[in-house]
Amino acid sequence: MSENKHTEKTQLARCESMSRLQSVISGKWKILIIWYISAYKTQRFNELQRRLEGITQATLTKQLRELEEDGFISRKIYPQVPPKVEYSLTEMGESFVPILLEMQKWSEENLL
C-alpha cells in the first residue's frame, strides 16, 4: 500500500471516530447533562430538569436514555414508592470529563 493510501485510510478512520463522537454528544442538552452529573456525582431526574432550564421532560428522558445506551451514564433504580432513580457517570463518562474541562477553558478564553 502506498504512503498516500495509508494516510488517506488513517484520515478516514479519524473522521469516522469523530463522526461517532458527534452523534453521541449531539443534542442540545447532552454536554450539560454530562457536566452536571460530573459536578454533583449523582443526579436525580428532577434535579437535572431544574438545572437545565427550558428542557422538556420528554427531551430529558430521551437524552438520558441515549447517554445510557452510549455508555456515558448509568441509571440506578431504588425499589421504593415513589421510585427513586439516580444517574451517575460510567467509567467512560468519567474519562470524558477532562475533555469537557478543556472545552470550558477554551470557551472562557474565546467566547466570553
PDB file of C-alpha atoms in Angstrom:
ATOM      1  CA  MET A   1       0.000   0.000   0.000  1.00  0.00           C
ATOM      2  CA  SER A   2       1.380   3.387  -0.900  1.00  0.00           C
ATOM      3  CA  GLU A   3       2.052   6.011   1.764  1.00  0.00           C
ATOM      4  CA  ASN A   4      -0.690   8.235   0.320  1.00  0.00           C
ATOM      5  CA  LYS A   5      -3.301   5.431   0.509  1.00  0.00           C
ATOM      6  CA  HIS A   6      -2.260   4.644   4.094  1.00  0.00           C
ATOM      7  CA  THR A   7      -2.610   8.301   5.112  1.00  0.00           C
ATOM      8  CA  GLU A   8      -5.981   8.521   3.384  1.00  0.00           C
ATOM      9  CA  LYS A   9      -7.189   5.414   5.251  1.00  0.00           C
ATOM     10  CA  THR A  10      -5.975   6.842   8.570  1.00  0.00           C
ATOM     11  CA  GLN A  11      -7.763  10.126   7.920  1.00  0.00           C
ATOM     12  CA  LEU A  12     -10.958   8.283   7.030  1.00  0.00           C
ATOM     13  CA  ALA A  13     -10.770   6.293  10.286  1.00  0.00           C
ATOM     14  CA  ARG A  14     -10.292   9.539  12.235  1.00  0.00           C
ATOM     15  CA  CYS A  15     -13.295  11.094  10.511  1.00  0.00           C
ATOM     16  CA  GLU A  16     -15.393   8.044  11.359  1.00  0.00           C
ATOM     17  CA  SER A  17     -14.421   8.225  15.030  1.00  0.00           C
ATOM     18  CA  MET A  18     -15.186  11.964  15.139  1.00  0.00           C
ATOM     19  CA  SER A  19     -18.497  11.324  13.423  1.00  0.00           C
ATOM     20  CA  ARG A  20     -19.341   8.726  16.089  1.00  0.00           C
ATOM     21  CA  LEU A  21     -18.401  11.159  18.875  1.00  0.00           C
ATOM     22  CA  GLN A  22     -20.530  13.857  17.297  1.00  0.00           C
ATOM     23  CA  SER A  23     -23.529  11.543  17.155  1.00  0.00           C
ATOM     24  CA  VAL A  24     -23.049  10.533  20.808  1.00  0.00           C
ATOM     25  CA  ILE A  25     -22.798  14.061  22.218  1.00  0.00           C
ATOM     26  CA  SER A  26     -25.087  15.783  19.743  1.00  0.00           C
ATOM     27  CA  GLY A  27     -28.292  17.086  21.148  1.00  0.00           C
ATOM     28  CA  LYS A  28     -28.809  20.441  22.714  1.00  0.00           C
ATOM     29  CA  TRP A  29     -28.522  19.188  26.288  1.00  0.00           C
ATOM     30  CA  LYS A  30     -26.165  16.191  26.369  1.00  0.00           C
ATOM     31  CA  ILE A  31     -22.964  18.062  27.195  1.00  0.00           C
ATOM     32  CA  LEU A  32     -24.720  19.916  30.007  1.00  0.00           C
ATOM     33  CA  ILE A  33     -26.270  16.692  31.313  1.00  0.00           C
ATOM     34  CA  ILE A  34     -22.813  15.112  31.487  1.00  0.00           C
ATOM     35  CA  TRP A  35     -21.442  18.315  33.028  1.00  0.00           C
ATOM     36  CA  TYR A  36     -23.995  18.436  35.852  1.00  0.00           C
ATOM     37  CA  ILE A  37     -23.748  14.740  36.619  1.00  0.00           C
ATOM     38  CA  SER A  38     -19.963  15.052  36.805  1.00  0.00           C
ATOM     39  CA  ALA A  39     -20.194  18.112  39.052  1.00  0.00           C
ATOM     40  CA  TYR A  40     -22.650  16.558  41.518  1.00  0.00           C
ATOM     41  CA  LYS A  41     -21.583  12.878  41.107  1.00  0.00           C
ATOM     42  CA  THR A  42     -25.220  11.723  41.053  1.00  0.00           C
ATOM     43  CA  GLN A  43     -28.326  13.483  39.888  1.00  0.00           C
ATOM     44  CA  ARG A  44     -31.987  12.638  40.047  1.00  0.00           C
ATOM     45  CA  PHE A  45     -34.260  13.368  37.103  1.00  0.00           C
ATOM     46  CA  ASN A  46     -35.959  16.360  38.744  1.00  0.00           C
ATOM     47  CA  GLU A  47     -32.616  17.848  39.811  1.00  0.00           C
ATOM     48  CA  LEU A  48     -31.395  17.738  36.228  1.00  0.00           C
ATOM     49  CA  GLN A  49     -34.637  19.177  34.906  1.00  0.00           C
ATOM     50  CA  ARG A  50     -34.366  22.123  37.339  1.00  0.00           C
ATOM     51  CA  ARG A  51     -30.758  22.796  36.375  1.00  0.00           C
ATOM     52  CA  LEU A  52     -31.471  22.591  32.620  1.00  0.00           C
ATOM     53  CA  GLU A  53     -33.855  25.499  32.348  1.00  0.00           C
ATOM     54  CA  GLY A  54     -36.120  25.077  29.336  1.00  0.00           C
ATOM     55  CA  ILE A  55     -35.664  21.336  28.774  1.00  0.00           C
ATOM     56  CA  THR A  56     -38.851  19.326  28.431  1.00  0.00           C
ATOM     57  CA  GLN A  57     -39.448  16.113  30.341  1.00  0.00           C
ATOM     58  CA  ALA A  58     -39.593  14.159  27.064  1.00  0.00           C
ATOM     59  CA  THR A  59     -36.301  15.596  25.806  1.00  0.00           C
ATOM     60  CA  LEU A  60     -34.515  14.950  29.094  1.00  0.00           C
ATOM     61  CA  THR A  61     -35.812  11.382  29.159  1.00  0.00           C
ATOM     62  CA  LYS A  62     -34.705  10.795  25.556  1.00  0.00           C
ATOM     63  CA  GLN A  63     -31.245  12.253  26.022  1.00  0.00           C
ATOM     64  CA  LEU A  64     -30.661  10.395  29.303  1.00  0.00           C
ATOM     65  CA  ARG A  65     -31.625   7.131  27.595  1.00  0.00           C
ATOM     66  CA  GLU A  66     -29.290   7.837  24.682  1.00  0.00           C
ATOM     67  CA  LEU A  67     -26.396   8.684  27.007  1.00  0.00           C
ATOM     68  CA  GLU A  68     -27.071   5.476  28.911  1.00  0.00           C
ATOM     69  CA  GLU A  69     -27.185   3.423  25.683  1.00  0.00           C
ATOM     70  CA  ASP A  70     -23.902   5.010  24.561  1.00  0.00           C
ATOM     71  CA  GLY A  71     -22.232   4.120  27.862  1.00  0.00           C
ATOM     72  CA  PHE A  72     -21.713   7.621  29.284  1.00  0.00           C
ATOM     73  CA  ILE A  73     -24.104   7.367  32.224  1.00  0.00           C
ATOM     74  CA  SER A  74     -25.652   4.676  34.365  1.00  0.00           C
ATOM     75  CA  ARG A  75     -29.092   4.653  35.909  1.00  0.00           C
ATOM     76  CA  LYS A  76     -29.787   3.201  39.343  1.00  0.00           C
ATOM     77  CA  ILE A  77     -33.384   2.499  40.307  1.00  0.00           C
ATOM     78  CA  TYR A  78     -34.223   2.190  44.006  1.00  0.00           C
ATOM     79  CA  PRO A  79     -37.152  -0.116  44.842  1.00  0.00           C
ATOM     80  CA  GLN A  80     -39.329   2.300  46.764  1.00  0.00           C
ATOM     81  CA  VAL A  81     -42.539   4.245  46.347  1.00  0.00           C
ATOM     82  CA  PRO A  82     -42.360   6.670  44.677  1.00  0.00           C
ATOM     83  CA  PRO A  83     -39.500   5.222  42.620  1.00  0.00           C
ATOM     84  CA  LYS A  84     -36.145   6.913  43.072  1.00  0.00           C
ATOM     85  CA  VAL A  85     -33.780   6.971  40.097  1.00  0.00           C
ATOM     86  CA  GLU A  86     -30.248   8.341  40.173  1.00  0.00           C
ATOM     87  CA  TYR A  87     -27.900   8.966  37.284  1.00  0.00           C
ATOM     88  CA  SER A  88     -24.123   8.870  37.530  1.00  0.00           C
ATOM     89  CA  LEU A  89     -21.228   8.751  35.097  1.00  0.00           C
ATOM     90  CA  THR A  90     -19.770   5.460  33.998  1.00  0.00           C
ATOM     91  CA  GLU A  91     -16.039   4.962  33.704  1.00  0.00           C
ATOM     92  CA  MET A  92     -16.283   6.038  30.078  1.00  0.00           C
ATOM     93  CA  GLY A  93     -18.291   9.119  31.075  1.00  0.00           C
ATOM     94  CA  GLU A  94     -15.687   9.996  33.696  1.00  0.00           C
ATOM     95  CA  SER A  95     -12.959   9.716  31.062  1.00  0.00           C
ATOM     96  CA  PHE A  96     -14.794  12.400  29.049  1.00  0.00           C
ATOM     97  CA  VAL A  97     -14.744  14.968  31.907  1.00  0.00           C
ATOM     98  CA  PRO A  98     -11.174  16.237  31.188  1.00  0.00           C
ATOM     99  CA  ILE A  99     -12.293  16.946  27.625  1.00  0.00           C
ATOM    100  CA  LEU A 100     -15.272  18.924  28.962  1.00  0.00           C
ATOM    101  CA  LEU A 101     -12.938  20.886  31.240  1.00  0.00           C
ATOM    102  CA  GLU A 102     -10.752  21.765  28.243  1.00  0.00           C
ATOM    103  CA  MET A 103     -13.859  22.787  26.295  1.00  0.00           C
ATOM    104  CA  GLN A 104     -14.902  25.019  29.187  1.00  0.00           C
ATOM    105  CA  LYS A 105     -11.435  26.586  29.333  1.00  0.00           C
ATOM    106  CA  TRP A 106     -11.428  27.194  25.575  1.00  0.00           C
ATOM    107  CA  SER A 107     -14.906  28.688  25.768  1.00  0.00           C
ATOM    108  CA  GLU A 108     -13.914  31.091  28.532  1.00  0.00           C
ATOM    109  CA  GLU A 109     -10.833  32.170  26.568  1.00  0.00           C
ATOM    110  CA  ASN A 110     -12.526  32.543  23.191  1.00  0.00           C
ATOM    111  CA  LEU A 111     -16.265  33.046  23.577  1.00  0.00           C
ATOM    112  CA  LEU A 112     -16.709  35.375  26.534  1.00  0.00           C
TER     113      LEU A 112
END
